[in-house]
Short mmCIF file of C-alpha atoms in Angstrom, two decimals:
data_model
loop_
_atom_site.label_atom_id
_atom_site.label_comp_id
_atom_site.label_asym_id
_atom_site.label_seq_id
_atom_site.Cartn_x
_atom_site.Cartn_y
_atom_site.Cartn_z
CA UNK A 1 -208.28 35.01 -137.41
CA UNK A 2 -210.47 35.95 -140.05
CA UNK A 3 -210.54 39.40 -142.19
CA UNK A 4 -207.44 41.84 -142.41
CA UNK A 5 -206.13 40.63 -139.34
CA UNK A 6 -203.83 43.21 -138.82
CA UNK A 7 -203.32 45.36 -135.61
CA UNK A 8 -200.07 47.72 -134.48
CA UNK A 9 -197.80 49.05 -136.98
CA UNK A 10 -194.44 49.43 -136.50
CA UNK A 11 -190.83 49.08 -137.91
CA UNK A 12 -189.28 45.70 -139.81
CA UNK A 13 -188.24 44.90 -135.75
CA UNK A 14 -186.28 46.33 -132.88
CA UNK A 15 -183.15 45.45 -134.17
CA UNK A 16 -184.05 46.30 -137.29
CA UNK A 17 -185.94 50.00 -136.75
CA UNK A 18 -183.24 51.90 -137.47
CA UNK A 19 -182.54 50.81 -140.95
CA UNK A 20 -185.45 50.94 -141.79
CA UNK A 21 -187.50 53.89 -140.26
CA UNK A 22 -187.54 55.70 -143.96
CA UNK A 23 -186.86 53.97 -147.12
CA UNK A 24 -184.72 55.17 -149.03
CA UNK A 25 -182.55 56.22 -146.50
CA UNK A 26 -181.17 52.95 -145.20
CA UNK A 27 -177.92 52.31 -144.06
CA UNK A 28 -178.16 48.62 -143.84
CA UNK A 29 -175.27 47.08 -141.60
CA UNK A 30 -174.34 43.69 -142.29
CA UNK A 31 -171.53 41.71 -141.20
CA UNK A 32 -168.98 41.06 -144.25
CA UNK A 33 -168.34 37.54 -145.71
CA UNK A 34 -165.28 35.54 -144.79
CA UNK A 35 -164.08 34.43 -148.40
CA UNK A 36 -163.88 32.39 -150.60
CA UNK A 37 -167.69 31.47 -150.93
CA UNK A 38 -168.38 28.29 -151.20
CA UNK A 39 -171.39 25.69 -151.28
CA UNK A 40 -172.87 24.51 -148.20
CA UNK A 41 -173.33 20.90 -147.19
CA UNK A 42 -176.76 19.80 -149.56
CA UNK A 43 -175.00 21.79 -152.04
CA UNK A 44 -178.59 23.87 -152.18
CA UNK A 45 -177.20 26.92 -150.58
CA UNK A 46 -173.92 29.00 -150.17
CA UNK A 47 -171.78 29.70 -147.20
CA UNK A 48 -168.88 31.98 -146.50
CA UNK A 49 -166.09 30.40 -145.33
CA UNK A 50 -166.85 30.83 -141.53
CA UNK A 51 -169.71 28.31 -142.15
CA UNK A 52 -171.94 31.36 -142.47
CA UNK A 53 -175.55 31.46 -144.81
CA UNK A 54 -174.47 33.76 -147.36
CA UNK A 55 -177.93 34.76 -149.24
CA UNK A 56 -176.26 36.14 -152.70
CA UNK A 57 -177.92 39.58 -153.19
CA UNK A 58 -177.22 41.22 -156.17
CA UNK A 59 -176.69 44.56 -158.42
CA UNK A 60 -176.31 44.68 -162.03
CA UNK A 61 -172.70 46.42 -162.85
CA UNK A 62 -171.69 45.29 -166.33
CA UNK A 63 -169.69 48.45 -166.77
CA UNK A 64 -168.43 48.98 -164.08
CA UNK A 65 -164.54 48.23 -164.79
CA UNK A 66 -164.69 49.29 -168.61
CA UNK A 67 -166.88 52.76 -167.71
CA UNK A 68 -166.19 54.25 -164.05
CA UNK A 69 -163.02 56.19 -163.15
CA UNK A 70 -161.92 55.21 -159.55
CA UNK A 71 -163.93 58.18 -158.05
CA UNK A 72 -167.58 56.98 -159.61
CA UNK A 73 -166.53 53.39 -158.69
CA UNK A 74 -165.81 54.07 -154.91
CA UNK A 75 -169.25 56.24 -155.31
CA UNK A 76 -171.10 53.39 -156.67
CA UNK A 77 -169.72 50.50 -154.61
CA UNK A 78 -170.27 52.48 -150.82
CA UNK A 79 -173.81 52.75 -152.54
CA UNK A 80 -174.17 49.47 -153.20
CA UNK A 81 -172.99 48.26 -149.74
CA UNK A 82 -175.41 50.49 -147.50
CA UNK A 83 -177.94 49.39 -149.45
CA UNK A 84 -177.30 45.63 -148.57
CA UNK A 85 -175.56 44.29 -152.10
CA UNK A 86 -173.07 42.03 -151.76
CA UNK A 87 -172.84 40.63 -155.26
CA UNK A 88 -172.28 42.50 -158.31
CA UNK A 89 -172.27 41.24 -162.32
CA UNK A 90 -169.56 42.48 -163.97
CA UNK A 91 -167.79 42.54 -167.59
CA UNK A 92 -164.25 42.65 -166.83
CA UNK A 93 -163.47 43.48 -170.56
CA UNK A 94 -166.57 44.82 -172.38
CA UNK A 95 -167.17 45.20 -175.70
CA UNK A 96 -170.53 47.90 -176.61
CA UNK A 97 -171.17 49.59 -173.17
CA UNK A 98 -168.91 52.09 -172.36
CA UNK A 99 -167.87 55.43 -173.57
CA UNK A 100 -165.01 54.72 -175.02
CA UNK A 101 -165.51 50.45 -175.55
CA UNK A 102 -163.58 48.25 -175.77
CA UNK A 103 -161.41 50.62 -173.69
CA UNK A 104 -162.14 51.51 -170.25
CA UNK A 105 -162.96 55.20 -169.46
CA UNK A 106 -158.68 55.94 -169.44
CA UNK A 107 -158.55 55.02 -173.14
CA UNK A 108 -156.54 51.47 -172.12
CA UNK A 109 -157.81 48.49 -174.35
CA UNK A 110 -158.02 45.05 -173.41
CA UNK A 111 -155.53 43.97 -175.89
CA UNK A 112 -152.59 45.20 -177.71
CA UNK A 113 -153.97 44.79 -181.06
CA UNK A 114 -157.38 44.49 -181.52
CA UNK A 115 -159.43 41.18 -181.17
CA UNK A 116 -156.17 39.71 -180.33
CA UNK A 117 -156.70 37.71 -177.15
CA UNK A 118 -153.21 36.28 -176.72
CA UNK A 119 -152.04 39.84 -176.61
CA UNK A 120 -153.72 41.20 -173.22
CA UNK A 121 -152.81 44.95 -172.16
CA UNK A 122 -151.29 44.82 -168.40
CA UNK A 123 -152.71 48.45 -168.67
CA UNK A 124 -156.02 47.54 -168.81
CA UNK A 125 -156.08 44.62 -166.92
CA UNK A 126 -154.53 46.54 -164.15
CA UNK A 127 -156.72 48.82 -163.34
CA UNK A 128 -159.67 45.81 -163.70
CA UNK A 129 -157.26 45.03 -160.47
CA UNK A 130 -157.74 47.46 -158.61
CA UNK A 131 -161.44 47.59 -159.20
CA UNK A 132 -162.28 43.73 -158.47
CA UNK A 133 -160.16 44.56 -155.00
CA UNK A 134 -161.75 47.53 -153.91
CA UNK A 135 -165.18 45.35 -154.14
CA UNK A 136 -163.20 42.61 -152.13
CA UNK A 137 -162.13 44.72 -149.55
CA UNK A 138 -165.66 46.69 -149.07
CA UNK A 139 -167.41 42.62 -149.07
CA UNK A 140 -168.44 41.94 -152.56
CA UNK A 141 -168.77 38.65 -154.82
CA UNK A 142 -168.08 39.76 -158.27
CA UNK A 143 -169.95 37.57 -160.50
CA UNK A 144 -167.31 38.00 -163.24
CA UNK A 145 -167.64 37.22 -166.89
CA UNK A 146 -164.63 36.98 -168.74
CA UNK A 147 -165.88 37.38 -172.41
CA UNK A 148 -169.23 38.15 -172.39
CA UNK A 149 -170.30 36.87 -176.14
CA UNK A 150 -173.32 38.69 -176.46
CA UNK A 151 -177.11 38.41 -177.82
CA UNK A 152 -177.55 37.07 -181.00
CA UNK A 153 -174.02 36.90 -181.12
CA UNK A 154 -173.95 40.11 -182.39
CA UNK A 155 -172.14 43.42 -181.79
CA UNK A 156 -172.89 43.77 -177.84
CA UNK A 157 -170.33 40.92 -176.89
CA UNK A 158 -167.15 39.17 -178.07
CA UNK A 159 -168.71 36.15 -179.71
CA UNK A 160 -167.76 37.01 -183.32
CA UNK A 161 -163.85 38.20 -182.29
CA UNK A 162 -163.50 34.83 -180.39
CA UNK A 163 -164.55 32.58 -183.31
CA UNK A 164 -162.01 34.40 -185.50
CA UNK A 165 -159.49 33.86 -183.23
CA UNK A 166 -160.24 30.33 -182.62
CA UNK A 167 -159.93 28.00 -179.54
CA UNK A 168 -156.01 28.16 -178.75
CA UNK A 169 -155.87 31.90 -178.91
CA UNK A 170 -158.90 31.68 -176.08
CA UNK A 171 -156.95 28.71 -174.30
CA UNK A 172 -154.49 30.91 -173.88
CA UNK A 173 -156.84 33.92 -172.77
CA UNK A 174 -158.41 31.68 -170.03
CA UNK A 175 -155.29 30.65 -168.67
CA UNK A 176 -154.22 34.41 -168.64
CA UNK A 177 -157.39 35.34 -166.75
CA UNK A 178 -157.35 31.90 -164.72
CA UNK A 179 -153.19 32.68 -163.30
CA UNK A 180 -154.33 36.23 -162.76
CA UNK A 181 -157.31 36.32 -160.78
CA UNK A 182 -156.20 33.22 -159.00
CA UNK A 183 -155.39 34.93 -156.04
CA UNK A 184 -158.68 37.02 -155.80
CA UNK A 185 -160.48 34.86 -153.57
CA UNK A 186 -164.15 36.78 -154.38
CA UNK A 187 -165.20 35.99 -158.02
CA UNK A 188 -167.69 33.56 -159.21
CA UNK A 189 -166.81 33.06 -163.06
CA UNK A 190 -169.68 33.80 -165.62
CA UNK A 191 -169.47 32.21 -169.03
CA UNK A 192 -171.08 33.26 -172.33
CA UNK A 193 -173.44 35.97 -172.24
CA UNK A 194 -177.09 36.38 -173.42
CA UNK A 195 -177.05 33.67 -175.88
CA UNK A 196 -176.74 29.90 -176.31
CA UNK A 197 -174.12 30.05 -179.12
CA UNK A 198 -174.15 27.14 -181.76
CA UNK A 199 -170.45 26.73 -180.98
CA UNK A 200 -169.74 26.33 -177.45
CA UNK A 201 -166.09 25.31 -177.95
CA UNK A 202 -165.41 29.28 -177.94
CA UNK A 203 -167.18 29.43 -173.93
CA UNK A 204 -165.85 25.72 -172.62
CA UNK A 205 -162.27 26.78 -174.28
CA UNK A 206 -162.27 30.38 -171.42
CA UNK A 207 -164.18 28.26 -168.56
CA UNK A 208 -161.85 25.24 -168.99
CA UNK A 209 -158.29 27.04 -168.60
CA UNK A 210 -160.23 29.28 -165.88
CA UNK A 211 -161.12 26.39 -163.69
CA UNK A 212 -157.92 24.63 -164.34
CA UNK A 213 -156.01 27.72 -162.64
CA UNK A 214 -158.50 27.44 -160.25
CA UNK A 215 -159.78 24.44 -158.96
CA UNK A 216 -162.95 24.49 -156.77
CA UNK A 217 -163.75 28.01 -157.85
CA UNK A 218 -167.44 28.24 -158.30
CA UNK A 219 -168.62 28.92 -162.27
CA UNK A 220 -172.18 29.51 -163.92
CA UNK A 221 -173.04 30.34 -167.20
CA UNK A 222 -175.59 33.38 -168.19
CA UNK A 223 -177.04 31.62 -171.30
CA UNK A 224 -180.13 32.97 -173.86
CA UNK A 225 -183.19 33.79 -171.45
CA UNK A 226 -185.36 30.68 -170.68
CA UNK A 227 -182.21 28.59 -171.04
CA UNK A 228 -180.66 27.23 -167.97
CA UNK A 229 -176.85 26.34 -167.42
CA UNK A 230 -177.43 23.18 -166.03
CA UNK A 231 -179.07 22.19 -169.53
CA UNK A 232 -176.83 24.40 -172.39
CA UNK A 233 -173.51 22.89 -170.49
CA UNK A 234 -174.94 19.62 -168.94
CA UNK A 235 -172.01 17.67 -167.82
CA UNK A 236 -169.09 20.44 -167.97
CA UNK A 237 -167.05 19.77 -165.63
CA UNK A 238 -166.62 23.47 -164.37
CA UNK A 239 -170.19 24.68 -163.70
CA UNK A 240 -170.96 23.88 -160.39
CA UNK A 241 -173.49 26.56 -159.93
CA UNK A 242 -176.91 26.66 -162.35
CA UNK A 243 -179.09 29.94 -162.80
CA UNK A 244 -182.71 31.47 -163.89
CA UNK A 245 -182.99 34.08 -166.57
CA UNK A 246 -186.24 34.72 -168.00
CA UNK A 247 -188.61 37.68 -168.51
CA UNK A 248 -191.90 36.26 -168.39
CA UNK A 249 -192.95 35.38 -165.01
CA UNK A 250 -190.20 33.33 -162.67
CA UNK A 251 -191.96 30.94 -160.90
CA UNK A 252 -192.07 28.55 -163.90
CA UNK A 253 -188.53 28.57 -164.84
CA UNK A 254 -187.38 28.37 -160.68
CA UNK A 255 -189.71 25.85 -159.86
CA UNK A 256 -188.19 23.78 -162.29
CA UNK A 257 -184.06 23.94 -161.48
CA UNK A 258 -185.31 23.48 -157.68
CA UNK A 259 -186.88 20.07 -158.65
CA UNK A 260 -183.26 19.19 -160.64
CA UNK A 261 -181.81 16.10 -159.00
CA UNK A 262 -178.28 16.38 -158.28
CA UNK A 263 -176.38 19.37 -155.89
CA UNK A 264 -176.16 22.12 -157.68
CA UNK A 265 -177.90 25.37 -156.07
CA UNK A 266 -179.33 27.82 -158.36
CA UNK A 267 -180.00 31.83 -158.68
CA UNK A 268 -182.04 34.27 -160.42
CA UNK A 269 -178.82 35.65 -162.57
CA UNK A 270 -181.28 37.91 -164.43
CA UNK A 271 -184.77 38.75 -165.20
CA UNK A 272 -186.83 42.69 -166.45
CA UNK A 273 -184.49 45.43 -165.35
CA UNK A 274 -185.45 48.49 -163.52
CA UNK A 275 -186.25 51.19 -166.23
CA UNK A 276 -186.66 48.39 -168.99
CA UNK A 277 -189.40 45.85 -170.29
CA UNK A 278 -191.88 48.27 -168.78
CA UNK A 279 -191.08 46.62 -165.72
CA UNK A 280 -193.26 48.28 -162.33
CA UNK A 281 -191.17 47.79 -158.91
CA UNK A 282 -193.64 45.43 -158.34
CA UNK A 283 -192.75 43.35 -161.16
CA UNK A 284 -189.28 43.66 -159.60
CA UNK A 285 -189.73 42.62 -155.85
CA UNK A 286 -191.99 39.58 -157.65
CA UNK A 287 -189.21 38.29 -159.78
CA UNK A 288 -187.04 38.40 -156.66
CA UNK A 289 -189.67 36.56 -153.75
CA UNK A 290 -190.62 34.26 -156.55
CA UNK A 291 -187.40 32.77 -157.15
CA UNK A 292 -186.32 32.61 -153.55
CA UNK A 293 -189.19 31.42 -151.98
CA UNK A 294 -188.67 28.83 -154.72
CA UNK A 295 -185.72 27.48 -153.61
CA UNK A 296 -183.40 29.83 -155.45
CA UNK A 297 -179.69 30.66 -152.95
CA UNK A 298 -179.58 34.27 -154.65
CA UNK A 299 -180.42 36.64 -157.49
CA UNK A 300 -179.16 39.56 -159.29
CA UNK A 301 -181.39 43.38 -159.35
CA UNK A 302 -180.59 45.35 -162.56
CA UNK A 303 -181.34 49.05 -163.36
CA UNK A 304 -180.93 50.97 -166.41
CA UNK A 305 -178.99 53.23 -166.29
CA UNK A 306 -176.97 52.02 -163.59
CA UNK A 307 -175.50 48.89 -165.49
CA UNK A 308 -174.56 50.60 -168.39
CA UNK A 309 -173.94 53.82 -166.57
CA UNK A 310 -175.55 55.91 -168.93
CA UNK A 311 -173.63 54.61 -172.05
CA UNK A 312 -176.14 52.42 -173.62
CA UNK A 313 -177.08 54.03 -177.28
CA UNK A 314 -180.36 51.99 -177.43
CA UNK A 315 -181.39 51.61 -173.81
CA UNK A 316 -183.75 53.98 -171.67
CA UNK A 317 -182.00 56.53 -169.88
CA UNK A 318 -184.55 58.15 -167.60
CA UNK A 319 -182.05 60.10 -165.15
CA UNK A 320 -178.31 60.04 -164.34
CA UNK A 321 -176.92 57.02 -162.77
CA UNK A 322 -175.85 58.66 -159.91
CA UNK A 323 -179.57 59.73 -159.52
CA UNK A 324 -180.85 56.23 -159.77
CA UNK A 325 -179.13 54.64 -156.98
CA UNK A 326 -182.08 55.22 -154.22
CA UNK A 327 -184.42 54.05 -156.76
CA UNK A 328 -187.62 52.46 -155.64
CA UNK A 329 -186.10 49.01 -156.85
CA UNK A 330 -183.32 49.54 -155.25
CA UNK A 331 -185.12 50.58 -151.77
CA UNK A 332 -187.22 47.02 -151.81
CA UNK A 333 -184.31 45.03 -152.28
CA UNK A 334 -182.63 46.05 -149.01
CA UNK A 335 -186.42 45.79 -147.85
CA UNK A 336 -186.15 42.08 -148.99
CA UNK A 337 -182.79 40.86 -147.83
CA UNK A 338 -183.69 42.21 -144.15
CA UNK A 339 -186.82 40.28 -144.36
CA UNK A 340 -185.17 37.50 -145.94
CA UNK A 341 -182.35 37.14 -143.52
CA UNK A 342 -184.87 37.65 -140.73
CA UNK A 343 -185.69 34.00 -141.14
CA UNK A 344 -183.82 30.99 -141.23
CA UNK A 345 -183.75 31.72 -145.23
CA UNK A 346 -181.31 28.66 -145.44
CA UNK A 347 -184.02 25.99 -144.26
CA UNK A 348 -186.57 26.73 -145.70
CA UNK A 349 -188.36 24.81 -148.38
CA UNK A 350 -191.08 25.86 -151.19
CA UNK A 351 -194.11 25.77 -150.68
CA UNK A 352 -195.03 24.20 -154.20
CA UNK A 353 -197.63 21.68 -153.00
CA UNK A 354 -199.38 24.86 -151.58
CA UNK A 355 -199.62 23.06 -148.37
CA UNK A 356 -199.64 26.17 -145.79
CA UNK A 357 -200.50 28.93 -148.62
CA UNK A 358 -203.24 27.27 -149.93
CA UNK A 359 -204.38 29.91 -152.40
CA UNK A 360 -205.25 31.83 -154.36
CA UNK A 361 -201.91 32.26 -155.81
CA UNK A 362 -202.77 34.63 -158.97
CA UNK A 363 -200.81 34.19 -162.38
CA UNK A 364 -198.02 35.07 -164.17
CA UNK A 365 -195.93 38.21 -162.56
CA UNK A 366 -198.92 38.96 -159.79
CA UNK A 367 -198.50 35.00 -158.63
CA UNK A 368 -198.27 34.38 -154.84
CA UNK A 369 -195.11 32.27 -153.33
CA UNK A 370 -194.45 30.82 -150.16
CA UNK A 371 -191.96 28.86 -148.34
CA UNK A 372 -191.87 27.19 -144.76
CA UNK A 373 -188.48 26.54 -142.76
CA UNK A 374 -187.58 22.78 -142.45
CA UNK A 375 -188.08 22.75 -138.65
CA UNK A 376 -191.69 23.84 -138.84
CA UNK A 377 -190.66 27.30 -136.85
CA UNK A 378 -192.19 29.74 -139.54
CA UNK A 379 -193.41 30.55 -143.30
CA UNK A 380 -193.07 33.46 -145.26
CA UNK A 381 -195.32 34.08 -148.16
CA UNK A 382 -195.01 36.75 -150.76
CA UNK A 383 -198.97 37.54 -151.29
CA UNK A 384 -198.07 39.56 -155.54
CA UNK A 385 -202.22 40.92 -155.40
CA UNK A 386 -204.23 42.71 -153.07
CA UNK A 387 -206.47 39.94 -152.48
CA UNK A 388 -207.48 37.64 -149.34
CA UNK A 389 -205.41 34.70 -149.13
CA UNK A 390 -206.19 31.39 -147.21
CA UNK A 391 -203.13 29.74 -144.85
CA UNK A 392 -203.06 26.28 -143.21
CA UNK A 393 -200.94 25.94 -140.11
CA UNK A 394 -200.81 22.38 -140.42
CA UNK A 395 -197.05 22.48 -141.82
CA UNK A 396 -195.90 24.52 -138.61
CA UNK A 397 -195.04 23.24 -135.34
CA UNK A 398 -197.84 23.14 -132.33
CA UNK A 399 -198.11 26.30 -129.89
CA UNK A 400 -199.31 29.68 -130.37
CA UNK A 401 -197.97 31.68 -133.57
CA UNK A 402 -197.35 35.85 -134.46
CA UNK A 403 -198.41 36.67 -137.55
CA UNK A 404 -197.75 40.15 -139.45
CA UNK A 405 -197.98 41.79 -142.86
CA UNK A 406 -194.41 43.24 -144.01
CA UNK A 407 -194.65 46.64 -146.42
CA UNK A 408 -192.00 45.54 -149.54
CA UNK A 409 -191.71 49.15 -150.37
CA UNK A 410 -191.95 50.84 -147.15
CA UNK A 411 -190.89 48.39 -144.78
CA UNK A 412 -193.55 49.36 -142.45
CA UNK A 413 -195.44 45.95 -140.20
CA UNK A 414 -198.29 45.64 -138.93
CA UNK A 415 -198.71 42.39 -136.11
CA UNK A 416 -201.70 40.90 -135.99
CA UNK A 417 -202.82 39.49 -132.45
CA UNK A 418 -201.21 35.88 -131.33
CA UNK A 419 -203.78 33.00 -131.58
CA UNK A 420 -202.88 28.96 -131.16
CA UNK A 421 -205.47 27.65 -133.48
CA UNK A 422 -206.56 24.15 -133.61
CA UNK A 423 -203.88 22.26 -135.40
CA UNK A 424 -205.07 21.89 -139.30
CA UNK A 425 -207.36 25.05 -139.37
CA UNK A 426 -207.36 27.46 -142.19
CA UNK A 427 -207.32 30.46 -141.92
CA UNK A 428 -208.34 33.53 -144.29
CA UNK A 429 -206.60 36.62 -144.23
CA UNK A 430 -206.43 39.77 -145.87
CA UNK A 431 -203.81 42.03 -147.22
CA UNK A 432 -203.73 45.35 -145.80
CA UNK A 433 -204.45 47.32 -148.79
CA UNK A 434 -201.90 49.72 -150.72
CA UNK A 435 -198.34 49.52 -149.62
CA UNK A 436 -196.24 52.62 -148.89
CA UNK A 437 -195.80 52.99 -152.82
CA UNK A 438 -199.00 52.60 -154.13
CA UNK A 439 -198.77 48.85 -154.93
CA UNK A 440 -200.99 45.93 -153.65
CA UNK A 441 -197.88 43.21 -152.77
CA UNK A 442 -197.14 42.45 -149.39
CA UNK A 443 -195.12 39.54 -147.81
CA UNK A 444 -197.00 37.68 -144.78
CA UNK A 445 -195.06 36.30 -141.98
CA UNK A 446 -196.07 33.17 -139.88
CA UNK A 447 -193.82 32.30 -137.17
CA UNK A 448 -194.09 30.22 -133.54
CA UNK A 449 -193.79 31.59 -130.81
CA UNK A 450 -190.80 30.72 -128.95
CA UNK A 451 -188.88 29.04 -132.20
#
């Protein structure tokens, strides 16, 4: 199976024609999550609590509570479902992006006097209610940060305000938040905020009053980019869940907290936004294959204007927000979480010893990934460059094998013939050329026939 190796085209599969037929279009229909989610047995993975894979797919809403009247909220979040979210990463008080910040878009305030966390407004916090349930009831995780502090510690986030008020005022805030939201059974806390502050007492102080409300609630921490949880908090007792956030290239940084000993799974919480960093959609499907094909349980999409919905004074605002829903981002990510949960996502395990895709990989954003299930029934490879890529079969089970190119943009496949090669032979294959957008990415497929 040498050359392009392609042959019919046709839709993602049967099941999955429909959805897929035209991008942009999509109305992708996946079965809710039973909550709370929780981490699966190997701690590498989550699971709803049916016992269900639950492959954390995620938008970018950091306004969303402070900024959107109930109408634009309901807008964005039916969005947001058909398009196959079911995460979002939220600010439930925020202090720079929004019209009216650090009120929400009715003028209510966070606190009664300002900067004063022991004096929260029911007002405000209220209608943060009703918000956080609407996503419950329509099937989202709400990765929820409670004071985000900011970059630099500077005037985007609450780092400044919470070192004047000192540690019991914030005691006294998390325990607020903790006894509150105790009964929402769909957040995953996030602590800090763009920056690894030189005094952490003012993030442990939230996170520890949080998690002693809520015992076995799941916690990460979104710290400076390059800068993972797992080493900024090492040994706090509340994170139980580590992250990526960088915006060079992603396969460095996941490779790494995949290798971490200990059970802690790990997401992409945050890499180049949509509209930002002069980020191509390319650049965002690769920051998305390359940390889950490296072991990564989930990661989070962003899109300017959509998290700041259009408030942000010093960010890019190319269109409305309402008008950059169906972006072309936003079309290959509920491209990738078909593909994704097309497989046996849960099992399978990176392919950094580049034993089945043996190269090239490329560098940097245009770098290849791969990943084969644990019981030797398929691989997936994300193939960044339109370039011929060699595969050995050896890691897959015996017996004949399908193999086909997947369009990340278009969703459009073309199947190459089945062959049962001679167990250990390579194989060179070629990409098919320019997806549906222009682009040279395409994911390959590998699978057994009969697995």
């Amino acid at each position: 199976m040498s050359g392009s190796a392609v042959g019919r085209r046709t839709a993602i599969g049967a099941a999955a024609a429909a959805a897929f037929g035209t991008v942009g279009r999509a109305q992708t229909a996946h079965e809710p999550p039973v909550f709370p989610i929780r981490m699966a047995q190997g701690g590498r993975h989550f699971e709803d609590s049916a016992g269900r894979p639950f492959l954390l797919h995620g938008d970018t809403a950091w306004s969303l509570i402070a900024q959107l009247n109930p109408e634009d909220a309901e807008l964005y979040l039916r969005d947001r479902r058909s398009r196959g979210f079911n995460a979002l990463l939220v600010n439930l008080i925020e202090h720079r992006y929004a019209s009216r910040a650090p009120a929400n878009i009715r003028g209510d305030a966070p606190f009664l006097r300002a900067d004063d966390f022991t004096a929260p407004n029911e007002r405000y916090f209220a209608y943060a209610d009703q918000i956080l349930r609407r996503a419950r009831d329509l099937g989202f995780l709400v990765l929820l940060a409670p004071a985000y502090i900011g970059g630099g510690g500077g005037e985007d986030g609450w780092y400044q305000p919470m070192r004047a008020a000192g540690n019991a005022a914030l005691r006294r805030y998390g325990a607020y938040v903790g006894r509150r939201y105790s009964g929402f059974d769909n957040i995953l806390w996030v602590h800090a905020g763009d920056y690894d502050p030189p005094d952490r007492s003012v993030v442990t102080a939230v996170a520890e009053e949080i998690a002693a409300a809520n015992p076995g609630v799941l916690h990460t921490a979104h710290c400076a980019p390059e800068t993972a949880p797992a080493d900024l908090f090492a040994g706090a007792a509340w994170l139980n869940v580590n992250n990526v956030y960088t915006y060079r290239p992603v396969d460095p940084m996941a490779r790494r907290q995949a290798q971490r000993s200990g059970r802690m799974p790990f997401i992409m919480i945050e890499s180049a936004y949509e509209n930002e960093h002069g980020a191509s959609e390319r650049r965002i499907r690769s920051q998305a294959y390359q940390a889950l094909l490296n072991g990564a349980c989930g990661h989070v999409f962003g899109n300017s204007p959509i998290w700041h919905y259009g408030t942000s004074p010093i960010h890019p605002r190319p269109m409305r927000w309402q008008a950059a829903l169906g972006s072309h981002g936003a079309q290959s990510m509920t491209l990738l979480r078909r593909i994704m949960e097309d497989l046996p996502w849960a099992t399978l395990q990176p392919d950094t010893e580049e034993r089945f895709l043996i190269g090239p990989r490329g560098e940097g954003h245009e770098r290849s990934v791969a990943a084969v299930a644990g019981d030797g029934s398929c691989a997936i490879a994300y193939v960044a460059g339109g370039h011929s890529v060699t595969v050995d079969l050896a890691p897959l089970r015996a017996g004949e094998v399908a193999v086909r190119w997947i369009d990340p943009a278009g969703g459009a496949v073309l199947i190459a013939p089945e062959v049962e090669p001679a167990r250990g032979r390579r194989w060179r294959l070629t990409s098919p050329g320019a997806n549906a957008n222009g682009f040279a990415d395409w994911v390959l497929e590998v699978r057994v026939r009969g697995s």
